[in-house]
Short mmCIF file of C-alpha atoms in Angstrom, two decimals:
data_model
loop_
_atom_site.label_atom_id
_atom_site.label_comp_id
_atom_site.label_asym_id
_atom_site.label_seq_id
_atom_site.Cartn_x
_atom_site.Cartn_y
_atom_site.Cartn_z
CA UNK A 1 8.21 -5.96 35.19
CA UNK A 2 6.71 -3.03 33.56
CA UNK A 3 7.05 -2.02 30.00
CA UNK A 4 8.59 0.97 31.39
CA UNK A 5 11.05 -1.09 33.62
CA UNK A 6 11.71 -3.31 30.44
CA UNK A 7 12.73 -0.51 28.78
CA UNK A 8 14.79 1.40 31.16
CA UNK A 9 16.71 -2.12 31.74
CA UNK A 10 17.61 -2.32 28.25
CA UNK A 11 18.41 1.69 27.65
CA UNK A 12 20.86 3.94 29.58
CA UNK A 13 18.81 6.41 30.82
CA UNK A 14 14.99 6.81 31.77
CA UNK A 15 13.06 6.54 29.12
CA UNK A 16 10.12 9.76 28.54
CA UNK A 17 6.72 8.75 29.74
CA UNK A 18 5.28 11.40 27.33
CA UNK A 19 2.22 11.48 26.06
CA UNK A 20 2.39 8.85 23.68
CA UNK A 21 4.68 5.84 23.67
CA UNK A 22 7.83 6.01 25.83
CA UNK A 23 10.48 8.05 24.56
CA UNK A 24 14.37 6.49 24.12
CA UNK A 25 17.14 9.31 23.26
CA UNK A 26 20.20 7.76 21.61
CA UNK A 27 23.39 8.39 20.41
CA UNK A 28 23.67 8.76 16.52
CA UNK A 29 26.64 6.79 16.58
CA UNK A 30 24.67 4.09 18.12
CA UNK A 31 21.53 4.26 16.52
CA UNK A 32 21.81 1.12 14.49
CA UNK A 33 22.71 -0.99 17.71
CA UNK A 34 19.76 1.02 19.64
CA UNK A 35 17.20 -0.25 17.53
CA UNK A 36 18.64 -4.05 16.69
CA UNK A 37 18.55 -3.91 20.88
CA UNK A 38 14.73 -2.74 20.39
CA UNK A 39 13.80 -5.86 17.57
CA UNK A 40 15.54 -8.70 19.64
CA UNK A 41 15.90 -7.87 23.59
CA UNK A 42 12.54 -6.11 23.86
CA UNK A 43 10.85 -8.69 21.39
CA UNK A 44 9.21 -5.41 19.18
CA UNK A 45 9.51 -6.79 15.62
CA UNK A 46 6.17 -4.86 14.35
CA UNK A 47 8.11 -1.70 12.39
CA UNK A 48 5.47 1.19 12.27
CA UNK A 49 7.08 4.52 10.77
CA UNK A 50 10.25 5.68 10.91
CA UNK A 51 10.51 9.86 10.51
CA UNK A 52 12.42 12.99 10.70
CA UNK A 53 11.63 16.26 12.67
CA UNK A 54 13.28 19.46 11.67
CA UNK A 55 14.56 21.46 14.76
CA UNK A 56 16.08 24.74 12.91
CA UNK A 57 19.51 25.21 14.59
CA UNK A 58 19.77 21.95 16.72
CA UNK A 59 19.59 19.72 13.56
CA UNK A 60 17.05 17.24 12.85
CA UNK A 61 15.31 14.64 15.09
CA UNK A 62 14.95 10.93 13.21
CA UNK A 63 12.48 9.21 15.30
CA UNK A 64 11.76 5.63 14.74
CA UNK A 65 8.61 3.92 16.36
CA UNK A 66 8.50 -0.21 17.22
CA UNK A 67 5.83 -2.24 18.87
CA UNK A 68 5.72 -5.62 20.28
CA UNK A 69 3.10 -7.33 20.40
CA UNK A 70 1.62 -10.11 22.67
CA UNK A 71 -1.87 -12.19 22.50
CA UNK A 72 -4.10 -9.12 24.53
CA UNK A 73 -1.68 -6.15 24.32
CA UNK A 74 0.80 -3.73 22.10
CA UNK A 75 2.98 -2.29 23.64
CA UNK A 76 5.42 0.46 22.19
CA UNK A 77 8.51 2.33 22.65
CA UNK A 78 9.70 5.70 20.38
CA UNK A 79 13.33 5.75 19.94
CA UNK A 80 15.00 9.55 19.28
CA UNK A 81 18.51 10.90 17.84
CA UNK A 82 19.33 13.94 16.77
CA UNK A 83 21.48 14.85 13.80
CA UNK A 84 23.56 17.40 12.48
CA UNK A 85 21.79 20.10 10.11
CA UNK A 86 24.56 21.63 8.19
CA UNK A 87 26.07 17.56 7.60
CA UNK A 88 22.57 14.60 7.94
CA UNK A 89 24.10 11.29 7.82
CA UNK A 90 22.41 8.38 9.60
CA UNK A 91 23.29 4.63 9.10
CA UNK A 92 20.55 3.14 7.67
CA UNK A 93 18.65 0.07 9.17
CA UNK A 94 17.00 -1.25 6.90
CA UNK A 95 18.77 -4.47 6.98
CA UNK A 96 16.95 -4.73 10.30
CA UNK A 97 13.38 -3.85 8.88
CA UNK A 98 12.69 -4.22 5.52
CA UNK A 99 9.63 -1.95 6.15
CA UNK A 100 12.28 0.80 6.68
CA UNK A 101 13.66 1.18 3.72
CA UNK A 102 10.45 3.04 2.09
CA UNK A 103 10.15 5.21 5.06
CA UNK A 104 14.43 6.46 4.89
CA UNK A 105 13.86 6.79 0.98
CA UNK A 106 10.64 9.26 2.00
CA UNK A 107 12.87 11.07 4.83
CA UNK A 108 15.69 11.26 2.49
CA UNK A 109 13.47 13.28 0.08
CA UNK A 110 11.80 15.03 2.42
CA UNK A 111 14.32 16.28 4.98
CA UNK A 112 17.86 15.57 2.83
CA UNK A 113 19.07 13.03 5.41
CA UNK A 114 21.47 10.75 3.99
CA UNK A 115 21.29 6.76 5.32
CA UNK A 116 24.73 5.74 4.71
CA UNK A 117 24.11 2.04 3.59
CA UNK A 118 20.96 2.46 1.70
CA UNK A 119 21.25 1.70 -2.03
CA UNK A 120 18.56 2.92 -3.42
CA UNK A 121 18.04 6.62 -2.62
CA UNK A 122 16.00 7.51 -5.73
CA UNK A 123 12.55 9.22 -5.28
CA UNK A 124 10.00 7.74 -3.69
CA UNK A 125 6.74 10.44 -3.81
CA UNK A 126 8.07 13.47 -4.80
CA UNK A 127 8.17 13.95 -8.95
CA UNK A 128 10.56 13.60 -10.94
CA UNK A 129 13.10 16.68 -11.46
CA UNK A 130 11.76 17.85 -8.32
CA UNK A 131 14.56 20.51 -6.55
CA UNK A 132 14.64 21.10 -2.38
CA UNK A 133 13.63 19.07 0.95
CA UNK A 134 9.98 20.19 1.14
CA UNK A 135 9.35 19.14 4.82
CA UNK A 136 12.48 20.93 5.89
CA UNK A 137 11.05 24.29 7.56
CA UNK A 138 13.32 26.72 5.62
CA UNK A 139 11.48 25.49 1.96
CA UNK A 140 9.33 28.15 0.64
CA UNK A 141 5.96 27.31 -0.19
CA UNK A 142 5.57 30.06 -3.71
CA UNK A 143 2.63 28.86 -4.84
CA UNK A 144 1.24 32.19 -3.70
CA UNK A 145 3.69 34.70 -4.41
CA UNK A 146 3.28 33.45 -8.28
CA UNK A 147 -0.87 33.35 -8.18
CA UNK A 148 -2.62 34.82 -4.69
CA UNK A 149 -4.95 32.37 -3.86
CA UNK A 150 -8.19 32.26 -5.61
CA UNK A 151 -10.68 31.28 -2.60
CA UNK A 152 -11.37 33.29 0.38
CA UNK A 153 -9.20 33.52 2.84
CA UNK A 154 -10.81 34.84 5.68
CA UNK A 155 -14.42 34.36 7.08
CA UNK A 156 -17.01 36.62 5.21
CA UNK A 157 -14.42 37.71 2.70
CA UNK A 158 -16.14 36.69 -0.22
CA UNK A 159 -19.38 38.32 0.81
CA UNK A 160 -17.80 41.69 1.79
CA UNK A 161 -15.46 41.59 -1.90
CA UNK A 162 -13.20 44.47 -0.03
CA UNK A 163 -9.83 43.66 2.02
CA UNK A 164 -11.00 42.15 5.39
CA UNK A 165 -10.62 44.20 8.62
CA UNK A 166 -8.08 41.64 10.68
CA UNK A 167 -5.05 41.25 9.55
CA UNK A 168 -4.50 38.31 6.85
CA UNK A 169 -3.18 35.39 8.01
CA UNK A 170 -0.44 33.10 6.14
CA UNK A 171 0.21 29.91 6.88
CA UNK A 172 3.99 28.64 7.86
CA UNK A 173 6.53 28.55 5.01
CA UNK A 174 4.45 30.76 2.91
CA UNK A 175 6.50 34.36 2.17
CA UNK A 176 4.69 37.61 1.80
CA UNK A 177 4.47 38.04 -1.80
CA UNK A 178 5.65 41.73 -1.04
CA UNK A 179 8.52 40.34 0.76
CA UNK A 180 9.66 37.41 -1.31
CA UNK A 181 9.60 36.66 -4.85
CA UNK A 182 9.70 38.99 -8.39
CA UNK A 183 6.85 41.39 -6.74
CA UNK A 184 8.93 41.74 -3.77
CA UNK A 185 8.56 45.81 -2.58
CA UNK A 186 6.04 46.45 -5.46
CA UNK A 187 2.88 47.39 -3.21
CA UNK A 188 3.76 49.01 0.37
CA UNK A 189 0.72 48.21 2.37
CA UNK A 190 -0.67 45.02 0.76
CA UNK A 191 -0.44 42.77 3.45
CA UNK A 192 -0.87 45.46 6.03
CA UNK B 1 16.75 -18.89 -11.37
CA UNK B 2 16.79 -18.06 -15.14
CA UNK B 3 13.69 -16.52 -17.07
CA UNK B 4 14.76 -14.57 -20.03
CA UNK B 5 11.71 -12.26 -21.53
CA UNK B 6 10.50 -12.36 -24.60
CA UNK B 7 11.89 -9.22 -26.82
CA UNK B 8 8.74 -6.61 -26.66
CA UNK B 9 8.65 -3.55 -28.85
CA UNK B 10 6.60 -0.64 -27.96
CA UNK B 11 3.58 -0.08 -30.29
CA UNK B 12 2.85 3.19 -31.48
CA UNK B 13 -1.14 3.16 -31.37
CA UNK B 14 -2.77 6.35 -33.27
CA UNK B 15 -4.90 7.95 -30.65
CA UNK B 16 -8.82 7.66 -31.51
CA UNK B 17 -9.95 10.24 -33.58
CA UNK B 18 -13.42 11.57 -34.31
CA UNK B 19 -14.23 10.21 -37.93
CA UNK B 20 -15.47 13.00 -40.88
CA UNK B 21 -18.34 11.39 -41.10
CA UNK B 22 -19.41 12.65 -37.88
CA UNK B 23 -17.55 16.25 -38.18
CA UNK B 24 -19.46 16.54 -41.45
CA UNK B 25 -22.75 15.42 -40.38
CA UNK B 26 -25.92 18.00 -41.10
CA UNK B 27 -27.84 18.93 -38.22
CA UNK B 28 -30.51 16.67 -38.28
CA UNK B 29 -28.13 13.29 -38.04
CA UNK B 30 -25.82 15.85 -35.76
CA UNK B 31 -29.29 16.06 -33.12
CA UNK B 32 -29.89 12.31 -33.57
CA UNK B 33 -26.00 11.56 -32.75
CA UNK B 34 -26.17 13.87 -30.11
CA UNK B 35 -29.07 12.52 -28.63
CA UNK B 36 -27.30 8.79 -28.73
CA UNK B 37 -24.33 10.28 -27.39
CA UNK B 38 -25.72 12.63 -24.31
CA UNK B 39 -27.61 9.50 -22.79
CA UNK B 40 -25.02 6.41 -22.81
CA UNK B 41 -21.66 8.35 -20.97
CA UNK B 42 -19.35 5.70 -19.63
CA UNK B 43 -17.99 6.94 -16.86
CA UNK B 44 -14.58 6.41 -16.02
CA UNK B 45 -13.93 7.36 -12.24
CA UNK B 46 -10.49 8.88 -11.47
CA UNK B 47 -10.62 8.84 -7.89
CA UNK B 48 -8.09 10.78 -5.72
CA UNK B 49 -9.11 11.43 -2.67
CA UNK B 50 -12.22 12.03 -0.84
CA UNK B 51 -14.35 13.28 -3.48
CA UNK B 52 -14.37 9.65 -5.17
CA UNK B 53 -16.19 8.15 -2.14
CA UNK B 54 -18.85 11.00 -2.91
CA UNK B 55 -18.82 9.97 -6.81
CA UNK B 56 -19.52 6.39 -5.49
CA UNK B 57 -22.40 6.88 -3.74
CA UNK B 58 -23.86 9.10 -6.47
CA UNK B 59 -23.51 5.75 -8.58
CA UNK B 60 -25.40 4.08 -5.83
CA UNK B 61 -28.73 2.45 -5.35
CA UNK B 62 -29.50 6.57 -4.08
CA UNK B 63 -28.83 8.67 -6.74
CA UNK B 64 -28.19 6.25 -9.04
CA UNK B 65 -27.17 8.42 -12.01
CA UNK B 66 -27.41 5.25 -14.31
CA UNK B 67 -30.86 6.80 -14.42
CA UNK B 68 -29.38 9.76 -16.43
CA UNK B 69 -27.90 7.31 -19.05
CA UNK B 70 -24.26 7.30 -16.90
CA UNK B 71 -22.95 4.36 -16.23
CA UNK B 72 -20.29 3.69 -14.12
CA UNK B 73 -17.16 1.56 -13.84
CA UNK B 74 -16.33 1.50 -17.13
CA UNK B 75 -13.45 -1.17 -17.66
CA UNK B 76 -10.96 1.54 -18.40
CA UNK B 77 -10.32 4.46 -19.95
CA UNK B 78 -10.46 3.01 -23.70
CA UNK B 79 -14.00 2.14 -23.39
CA UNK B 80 -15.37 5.66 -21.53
CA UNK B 81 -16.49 8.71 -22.49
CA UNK B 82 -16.27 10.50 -19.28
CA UNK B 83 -13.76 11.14 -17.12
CA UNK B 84 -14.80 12.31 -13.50
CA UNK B 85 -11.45 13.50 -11.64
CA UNK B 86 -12.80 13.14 -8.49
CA UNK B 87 -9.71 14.50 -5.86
CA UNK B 88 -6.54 15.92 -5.20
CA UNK B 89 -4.09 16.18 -8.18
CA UNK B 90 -1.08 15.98 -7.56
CA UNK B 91 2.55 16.71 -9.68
CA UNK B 92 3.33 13.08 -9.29
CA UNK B 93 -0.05 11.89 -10.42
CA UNK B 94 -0.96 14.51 -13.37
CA UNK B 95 1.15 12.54 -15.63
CA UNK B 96 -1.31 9.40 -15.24
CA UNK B 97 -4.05 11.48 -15.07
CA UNK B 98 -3.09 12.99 -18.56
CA UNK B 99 -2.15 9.59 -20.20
CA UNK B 100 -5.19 7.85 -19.52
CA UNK B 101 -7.38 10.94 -20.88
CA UNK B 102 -5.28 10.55 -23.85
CA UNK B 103 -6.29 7.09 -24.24
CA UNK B 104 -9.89 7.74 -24.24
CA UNK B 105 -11.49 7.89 -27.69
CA UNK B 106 -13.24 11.01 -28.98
CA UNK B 107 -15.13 12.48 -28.31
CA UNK B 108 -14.41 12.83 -24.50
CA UNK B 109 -15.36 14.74 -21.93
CA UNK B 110 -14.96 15.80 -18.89
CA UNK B 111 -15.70 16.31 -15.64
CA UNK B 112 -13.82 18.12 -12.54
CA UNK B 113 -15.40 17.17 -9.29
CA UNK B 114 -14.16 19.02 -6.24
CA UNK B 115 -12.34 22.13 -5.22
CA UNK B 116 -9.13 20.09 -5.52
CA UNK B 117 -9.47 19.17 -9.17
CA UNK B 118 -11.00 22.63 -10.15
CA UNK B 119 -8.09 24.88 -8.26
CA UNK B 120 -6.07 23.09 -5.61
CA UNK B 121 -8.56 24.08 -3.82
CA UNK B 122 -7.17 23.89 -0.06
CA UNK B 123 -3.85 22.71 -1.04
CA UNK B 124 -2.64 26.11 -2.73
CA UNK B 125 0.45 26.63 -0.94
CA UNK B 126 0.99 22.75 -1.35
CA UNK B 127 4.61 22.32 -2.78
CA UNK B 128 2.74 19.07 -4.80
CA UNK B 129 -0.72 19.89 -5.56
CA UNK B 130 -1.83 20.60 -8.87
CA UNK B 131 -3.57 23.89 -9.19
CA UNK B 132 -6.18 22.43 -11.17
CA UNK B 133 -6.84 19.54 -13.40
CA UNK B 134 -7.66 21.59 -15.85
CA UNK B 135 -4.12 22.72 -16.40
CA UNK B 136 -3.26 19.34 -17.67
CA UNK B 137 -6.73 18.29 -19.76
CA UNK B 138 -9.51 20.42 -21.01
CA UNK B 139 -12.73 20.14 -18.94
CA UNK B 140 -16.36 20.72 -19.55
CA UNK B 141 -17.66 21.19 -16.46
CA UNK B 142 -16.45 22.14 -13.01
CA UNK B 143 -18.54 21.01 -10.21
CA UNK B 144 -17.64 22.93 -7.12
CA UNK B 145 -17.67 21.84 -3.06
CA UNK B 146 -15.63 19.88 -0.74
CA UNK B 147 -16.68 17.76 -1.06
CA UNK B 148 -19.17 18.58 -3.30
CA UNK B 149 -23.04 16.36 -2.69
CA UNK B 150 -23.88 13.77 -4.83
CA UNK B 151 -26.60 16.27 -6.01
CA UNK B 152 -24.28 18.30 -7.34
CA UNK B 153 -22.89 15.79 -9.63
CA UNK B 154 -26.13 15.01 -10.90
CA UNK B 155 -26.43 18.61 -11.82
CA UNK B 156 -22.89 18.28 -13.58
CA UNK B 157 -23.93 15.85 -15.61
CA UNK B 158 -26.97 17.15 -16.20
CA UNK B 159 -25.18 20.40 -17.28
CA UNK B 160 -23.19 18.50 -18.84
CA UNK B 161 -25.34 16.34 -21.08
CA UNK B 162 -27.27 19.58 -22.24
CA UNK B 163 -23.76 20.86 -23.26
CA UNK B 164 -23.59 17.51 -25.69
CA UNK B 165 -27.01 18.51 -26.99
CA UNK B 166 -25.84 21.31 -28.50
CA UNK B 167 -22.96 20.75 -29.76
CA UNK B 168 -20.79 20.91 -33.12
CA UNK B 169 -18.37 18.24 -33.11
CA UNK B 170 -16.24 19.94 -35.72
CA UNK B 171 -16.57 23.22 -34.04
CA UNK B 172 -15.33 21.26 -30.53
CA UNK B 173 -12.39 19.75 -32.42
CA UNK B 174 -11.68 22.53 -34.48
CA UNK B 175 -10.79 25.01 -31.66
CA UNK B 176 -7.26 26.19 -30.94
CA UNK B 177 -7.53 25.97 -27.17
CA UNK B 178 -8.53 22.51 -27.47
CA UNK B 179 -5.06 22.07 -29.78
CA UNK B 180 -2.77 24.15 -27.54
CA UNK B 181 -4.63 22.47 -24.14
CA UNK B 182 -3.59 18.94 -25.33
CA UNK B 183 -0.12 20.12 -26.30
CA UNK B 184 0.25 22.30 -23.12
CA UNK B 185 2.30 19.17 -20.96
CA UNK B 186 2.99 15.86 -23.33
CA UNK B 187 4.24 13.06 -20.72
CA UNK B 188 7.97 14.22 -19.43
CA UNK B 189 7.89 10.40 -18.48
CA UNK B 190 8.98 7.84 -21.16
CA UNK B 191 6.35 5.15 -21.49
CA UNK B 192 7.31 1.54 -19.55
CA UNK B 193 10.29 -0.43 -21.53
CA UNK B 194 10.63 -3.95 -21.62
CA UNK B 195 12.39 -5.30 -18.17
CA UNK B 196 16.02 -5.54 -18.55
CA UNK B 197 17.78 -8.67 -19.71
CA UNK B 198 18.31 -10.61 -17.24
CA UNK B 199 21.67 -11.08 -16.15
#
């Protein structure tokens, strides 16, 4: 019996090959009883990460990865739910991994998912006082509507010291500083 | 199981201070202290990130900056000199990074190694990077790269060590940016407490 088969036995539906490890979609509802199924039917009691994905209008993805392993081989399986943007509430499972609880205080602070259960939600990296969900994709990165950047941005911008010919590139998150922010409309073609 | 702690206060210690002797020393003794001074810099390492594996091996058999009169792993921050901030700042670590420069006795110095300690460097847009270490603690000398070479440590301190040649230790103590650069963040964070009674 396969790792695959194992899997598929022990999940309704078949699990994603993928790329990576094989991929489980569950229920929110029965998340908790997904991954207790995970620890003692498929024997995976090694806890690696457990993470959030944000998927704009269809909510967030909280994926949680488990591995068994036996004398010559690790085997893994990824297991997926999705939950509601506008209300994230998960039940926590810590009380099945202890290893968890570190990783649903990080997602808490980085995405704003809430793990009904957990009692201690305070900050784990992020410093004190600090205000939004930075790994959720609508938090703007301001850094460089306050300050532009002082390196070069593009390749042979600093030895030209005039606006590069392509077009400047931002990264994701980052606003336009004529867009966004107290300098908003101030120069038309800045960014042009 | 029942353990009850001992009552601790917190001490107040008065940070080291530069004595008047030494502010008011004529130039002669001044070259002669400077001279003492330039060539025996404990170094205190802050490593952060990648940079501090490049600050190791510049303290290796290599480059070996002992050679200079630097000498590394200082026991902590109360017996250095130098401070290398070697890496990424962040917001959550600046407040360390600002206590233990506090806790250095003058006069101090030092150095930012990196592109991450002198601006942020690639982490600009970061929503946690420092933009600089030296928005938390004056610095003397900025050694650029990412990472930069051992070599250009070496040069730092080198750079460095000629700055201590020349200098006025009441003129470096007496200056109003150094004042309003130590003032700029005090620690938001209140220093450790005794644990809690136990219940």
């Amino acid at each position: 019996m396969t790792w695959l088969d194992e899997i598929a036995s022990s999940y309704d539906g078949v699990p994603d090959p993928g790329f990576g490890p094989p991929t489980v979609d569950v229920a929110a509802e029965g998340w908790v009883e997904a991954i207790a199924g995970a620890r003692d039917g498929l024997g995976c009691a090694f806890f690696d990460f457990l993470t959030a994905v944000d998927e704009l209008d269809q909510g967030f993805s909280v994926v949680v990865h488990v591995a068994r392993h036996r004398v010559g081989t690790t085997e893994s399986v990824l297991l997926r739910t999705r939950v509601a943007r506008d209300n994230p509430t998960l039940d926590t499972v810590r009380h099945l991994y202890a290893g968890a609880s570190w990783h649903e205080r990080e997602t808490h602070e980085m995405f704003g998912i809430d793990f009904i259960g957990h009692d201690a939600p305070a900050t784990l990296l992020l410093p004190d006082g600090f205000v939004g969900n930075p790994l959720r994709k609508d938090f703007v990165l301001a850094s460089r509507v306050a300050k532009p950047w002082p390196g070069a941005k593009e390749p042979g911008e600093s030895e030209a010291g005039a606006a590069p010919s392509r077009r400047r590139t931002r990264p994701p998150g980052v606003p336009d500083p004529d867009e966004w922010g107290p300098r908003a409309g101030e120069s038309g073609a800045a960014e042009a | 199981m029942d353990v009850t702690h001992p009552q601790r206060e917190l001490v107040d210690l008065p940070l080291p201070r530069v004595g008047p002797l030494q502010r008011l020393a004529p130039e002669p003794a001044r070259y002669v202290l400077n001279w003492g001074r330039r060539y025996s810099l404990w170094v205190f390492n802050f490593g952060l990130a990648c940079c501090a594996i490049e600050f190791i091996a510049t303290s290796m058999a290599r480059h070996d900056f002992i050679r200079l009169g630097v000498i590394p792993f200082a026991p902590g921050p109360r017996q250095a000199d130098l401070m290398v901030v070697s890496g990424t700042v962040t917001d959550k670590m600046a407040p360390a990074v600002q206590r233990l420069y506090e806790q250095m006795p003058d006069p101090k110095y030092v150095i930012s190694f990196g592109s991450c300690a002198n601006s942020g460097g690639p982490y600009w847009d970061s929503y946690c990077v420092t933009k600089g270490v030296d928005q938390i603690i004056p610095v003397d000398v900025y050694v650029p790269g990412c990472p930069p070479r051992p070599e250009a440590l070496l040069q730092g301190i080198v750079k460095l060590q000629n700055k201590i040649a020349g200098e006025s230790l009441a003129e470096r103590y007496s200056s109003p940016e150094v004042e309003r650069r130590s003032l700029v963040s005090r620690l938001t964070r209140p220093l450790l407490g005794p644990p809690p009674a136990s219940t």
